[in-house]
Short mmCIF file of C-alpha atoms in Angstrom, two decimals:
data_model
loop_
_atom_site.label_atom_id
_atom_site.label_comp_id
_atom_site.label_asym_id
_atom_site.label_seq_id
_atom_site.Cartn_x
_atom_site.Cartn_y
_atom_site.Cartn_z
CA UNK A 26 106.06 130.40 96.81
CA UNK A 27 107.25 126.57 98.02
CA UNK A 28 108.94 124.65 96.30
CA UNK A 29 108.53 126.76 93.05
CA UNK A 30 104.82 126.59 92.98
CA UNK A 31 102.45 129.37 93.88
CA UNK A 32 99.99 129.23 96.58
CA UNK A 33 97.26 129.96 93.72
CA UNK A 34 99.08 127.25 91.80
CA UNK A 35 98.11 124.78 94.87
CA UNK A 36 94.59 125.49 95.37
CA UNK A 37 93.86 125.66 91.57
CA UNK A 38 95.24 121.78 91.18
CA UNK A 39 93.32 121.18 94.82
CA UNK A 40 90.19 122.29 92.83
CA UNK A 41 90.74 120.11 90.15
CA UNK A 42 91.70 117.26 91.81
CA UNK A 43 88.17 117.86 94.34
CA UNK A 44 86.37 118.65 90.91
CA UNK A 45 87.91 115.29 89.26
CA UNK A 46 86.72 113.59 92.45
CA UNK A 47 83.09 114.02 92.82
CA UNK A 48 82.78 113.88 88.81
CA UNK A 49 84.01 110.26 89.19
CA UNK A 50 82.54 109.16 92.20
CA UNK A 51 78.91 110.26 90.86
CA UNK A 52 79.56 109.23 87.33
CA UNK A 53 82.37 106.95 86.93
CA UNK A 54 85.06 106.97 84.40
CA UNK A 55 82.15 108.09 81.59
CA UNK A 56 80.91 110.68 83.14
CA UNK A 57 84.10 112.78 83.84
CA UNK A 58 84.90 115.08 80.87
CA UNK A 59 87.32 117.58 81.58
CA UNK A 60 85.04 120.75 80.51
CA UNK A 61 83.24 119.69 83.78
CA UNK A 62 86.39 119.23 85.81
CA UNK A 63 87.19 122.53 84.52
CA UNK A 64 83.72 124.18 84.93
CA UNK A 65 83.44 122.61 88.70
CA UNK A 66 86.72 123.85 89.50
CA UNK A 67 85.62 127.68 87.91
CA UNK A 68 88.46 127.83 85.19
CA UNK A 69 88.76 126.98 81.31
CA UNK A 70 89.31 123.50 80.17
CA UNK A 71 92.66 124.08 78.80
CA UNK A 72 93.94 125.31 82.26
CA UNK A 73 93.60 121.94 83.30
CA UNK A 74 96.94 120.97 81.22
CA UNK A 75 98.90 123.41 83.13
CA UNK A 76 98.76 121.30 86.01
CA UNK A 77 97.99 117.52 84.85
CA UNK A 78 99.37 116.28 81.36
CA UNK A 79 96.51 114.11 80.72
CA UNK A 80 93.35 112.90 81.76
CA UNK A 81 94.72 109.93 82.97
CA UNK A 82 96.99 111.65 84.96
CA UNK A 83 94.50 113.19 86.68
CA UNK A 84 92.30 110.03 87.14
CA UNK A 85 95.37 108.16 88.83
CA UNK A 86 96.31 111.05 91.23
CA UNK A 87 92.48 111.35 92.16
CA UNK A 88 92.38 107.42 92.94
CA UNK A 89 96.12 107.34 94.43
CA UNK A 90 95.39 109.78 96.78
CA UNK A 91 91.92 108.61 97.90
CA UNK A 92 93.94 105.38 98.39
CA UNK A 93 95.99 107.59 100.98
CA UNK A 94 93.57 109.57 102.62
CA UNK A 95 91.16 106.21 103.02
CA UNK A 96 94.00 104.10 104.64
CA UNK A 97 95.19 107.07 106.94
CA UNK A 98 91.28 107.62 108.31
CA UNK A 99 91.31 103.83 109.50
CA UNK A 100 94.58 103.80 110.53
CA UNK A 101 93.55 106.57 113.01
CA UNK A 102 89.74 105.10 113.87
CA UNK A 103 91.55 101.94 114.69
CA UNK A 104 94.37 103.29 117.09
CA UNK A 105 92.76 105.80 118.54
CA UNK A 106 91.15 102.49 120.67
CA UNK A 107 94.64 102.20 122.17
CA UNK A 108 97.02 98.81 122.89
CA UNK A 109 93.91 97.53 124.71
CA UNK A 110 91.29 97.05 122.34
CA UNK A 111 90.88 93.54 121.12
CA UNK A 112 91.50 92.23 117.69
CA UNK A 113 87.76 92.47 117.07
CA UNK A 114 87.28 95.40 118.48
CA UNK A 115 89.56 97.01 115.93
CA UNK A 116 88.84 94.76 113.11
CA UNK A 117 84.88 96.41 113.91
CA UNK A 118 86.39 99.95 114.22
CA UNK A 119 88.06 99.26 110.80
CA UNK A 120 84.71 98.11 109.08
CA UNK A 121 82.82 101.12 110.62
CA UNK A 122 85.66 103.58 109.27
CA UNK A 123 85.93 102.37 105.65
CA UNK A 124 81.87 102.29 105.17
CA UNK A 125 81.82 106.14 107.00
CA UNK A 126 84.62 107.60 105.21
CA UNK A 127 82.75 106.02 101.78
CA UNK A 128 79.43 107.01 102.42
CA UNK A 129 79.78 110.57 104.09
CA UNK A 130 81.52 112.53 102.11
CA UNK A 131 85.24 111.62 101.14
CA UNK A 132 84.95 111.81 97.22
CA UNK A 133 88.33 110.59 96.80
CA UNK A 134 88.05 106.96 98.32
CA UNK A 135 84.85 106.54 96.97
CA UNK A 136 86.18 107.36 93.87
CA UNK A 137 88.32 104.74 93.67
CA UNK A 138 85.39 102.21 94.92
CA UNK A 139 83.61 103.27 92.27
CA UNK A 140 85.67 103.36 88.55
CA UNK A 141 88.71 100.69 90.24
CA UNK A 142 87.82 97.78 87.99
CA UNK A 143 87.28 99.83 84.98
CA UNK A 144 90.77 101.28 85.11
CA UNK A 145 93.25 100.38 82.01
CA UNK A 146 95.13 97.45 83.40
CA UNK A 147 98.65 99.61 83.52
CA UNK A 148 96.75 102.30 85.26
CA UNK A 149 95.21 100.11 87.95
CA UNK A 150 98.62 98.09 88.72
CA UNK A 151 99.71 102.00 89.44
CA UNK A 152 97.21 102.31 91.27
CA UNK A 153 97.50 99.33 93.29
CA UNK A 154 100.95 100.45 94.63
CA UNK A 155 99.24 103.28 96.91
CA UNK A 156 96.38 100.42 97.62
CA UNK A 157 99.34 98.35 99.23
CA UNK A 158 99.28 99.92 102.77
CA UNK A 159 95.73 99.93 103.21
CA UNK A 160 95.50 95.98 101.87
CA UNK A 161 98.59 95.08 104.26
CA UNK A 162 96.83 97.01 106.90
CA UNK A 163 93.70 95.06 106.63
CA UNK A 164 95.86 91.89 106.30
CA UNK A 165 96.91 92.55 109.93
CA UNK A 166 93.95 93.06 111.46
CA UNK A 167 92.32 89.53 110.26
CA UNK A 168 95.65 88.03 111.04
CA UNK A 169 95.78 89.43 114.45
CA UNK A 170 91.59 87.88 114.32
CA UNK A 171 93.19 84.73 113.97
CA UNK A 172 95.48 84.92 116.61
CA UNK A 173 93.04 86.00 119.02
CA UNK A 174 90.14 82.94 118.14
CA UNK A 175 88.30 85.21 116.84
CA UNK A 176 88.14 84.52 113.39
CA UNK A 177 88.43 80.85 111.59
CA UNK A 178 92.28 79.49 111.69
CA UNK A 179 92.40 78.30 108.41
CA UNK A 180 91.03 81.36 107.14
CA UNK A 181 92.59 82.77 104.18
CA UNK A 182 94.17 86.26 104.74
CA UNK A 183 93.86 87.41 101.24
CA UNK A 184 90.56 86.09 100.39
CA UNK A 185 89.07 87.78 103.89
CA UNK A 186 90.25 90.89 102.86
CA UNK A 187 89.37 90.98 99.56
CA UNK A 188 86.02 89.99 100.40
CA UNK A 189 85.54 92.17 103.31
CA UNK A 190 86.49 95.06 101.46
CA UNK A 191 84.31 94.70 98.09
CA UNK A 192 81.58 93.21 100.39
CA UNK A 193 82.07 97.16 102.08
CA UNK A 194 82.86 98.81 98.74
CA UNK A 195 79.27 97.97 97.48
CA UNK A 196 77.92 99.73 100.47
CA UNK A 197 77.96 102.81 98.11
CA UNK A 198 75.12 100.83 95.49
CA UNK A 199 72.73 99.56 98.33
CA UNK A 200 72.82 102.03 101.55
CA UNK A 201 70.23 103.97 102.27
CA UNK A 202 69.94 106.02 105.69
CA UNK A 203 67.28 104.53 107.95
CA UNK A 204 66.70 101.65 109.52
CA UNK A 205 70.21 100.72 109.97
CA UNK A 206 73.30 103.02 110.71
CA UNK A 207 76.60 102.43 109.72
CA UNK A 208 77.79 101.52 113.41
CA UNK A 209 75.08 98.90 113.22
CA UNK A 210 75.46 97.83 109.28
CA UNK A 211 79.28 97.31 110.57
CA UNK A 212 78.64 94.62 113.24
CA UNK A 213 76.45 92.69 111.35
#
């Protein structure tokens, strides 16, 4: 026991929360009912209020968390390159990490890609709180763009990221493997 929880305590709200997950990212925010949480995550629908007191609650830690784990894989992709990669260079590595991490395999961010602008409006302002280091993150990478030459001076910031990232969001509606990869799709 940690922290007054039970190992079994951890792992049954890990299933849920990995159940809750993939329900959204292949459905959305219709086609996650909480029998099939429960059913995915092998236990009884009603178990599911022992560990989250709603259904929103377990929407927003599903999303806030795939905000985390999404802005913690780029993070890494991008400084692994070291204090001598150039602002493109990472800016690339950034692009190539958000569309990999959303297209193989991590339910959680693409979660949030997919049912973010359905979200209640108090829900998504939550939301947006974990979304702030991965936004400021991006924020300094096209800044540091501009600084280099590489990208337009009077570039907005803000608008750059906001349509880099849905531009790489939609990724999830139109890729298909084949003729391009997504260390190709990213320097386009």
């Amino acid at each position: 026991m940690r922290n007054g929880v039970t190992m079994e305590e951890v792992t049954s709200r890990e299933r849920i929360l990995d159940a809750a997950a993939a329900l959204l990212r292949a459905g959305g925010l219709r086609g996650m009912k909480l029998s099939d949480v429960a059913a995915r995550a092998g236990m009884l629908a009603p178990s599911l209020y022992h560990h989250f007191a709603s259904k929103d609650q377990l929407i927003e830690e599903v999303l806030v968390e795939g905000c985390h784990r999404n802005t913690r894989f780029i993070v890494t992709q991008v400084e692994v390159l070291g204090p001598a990669a150039t602002p493109l260079e990472r800016l690339e590595a950034a692009i190539t990490a958000h569309i990999t991490f959303l297209l193989l395999g991590d339910e959680y961010s693409s979660a949030v890609s997919r049912v973010f602008r359905d979200l209640p409006d108090e829900m998504k302002r939550r939301v947006l709180v974990a979304y702030a280091g991965f936004d400021n993150y991006w924020r300094d990478l096209i800044l540091d763009a501009q600084r280099a030459g590489v990208a337009r001076p009077g570039l907005d910031p803000t608008v750059a990221r906001k349509f880099l990232i849905n531009m790489l969001d939609s990724a999830m509606e139109w890729y298909r493997p084949g003729h391009l990869g997504i260390p190709e799709i990213a320097r386009q």
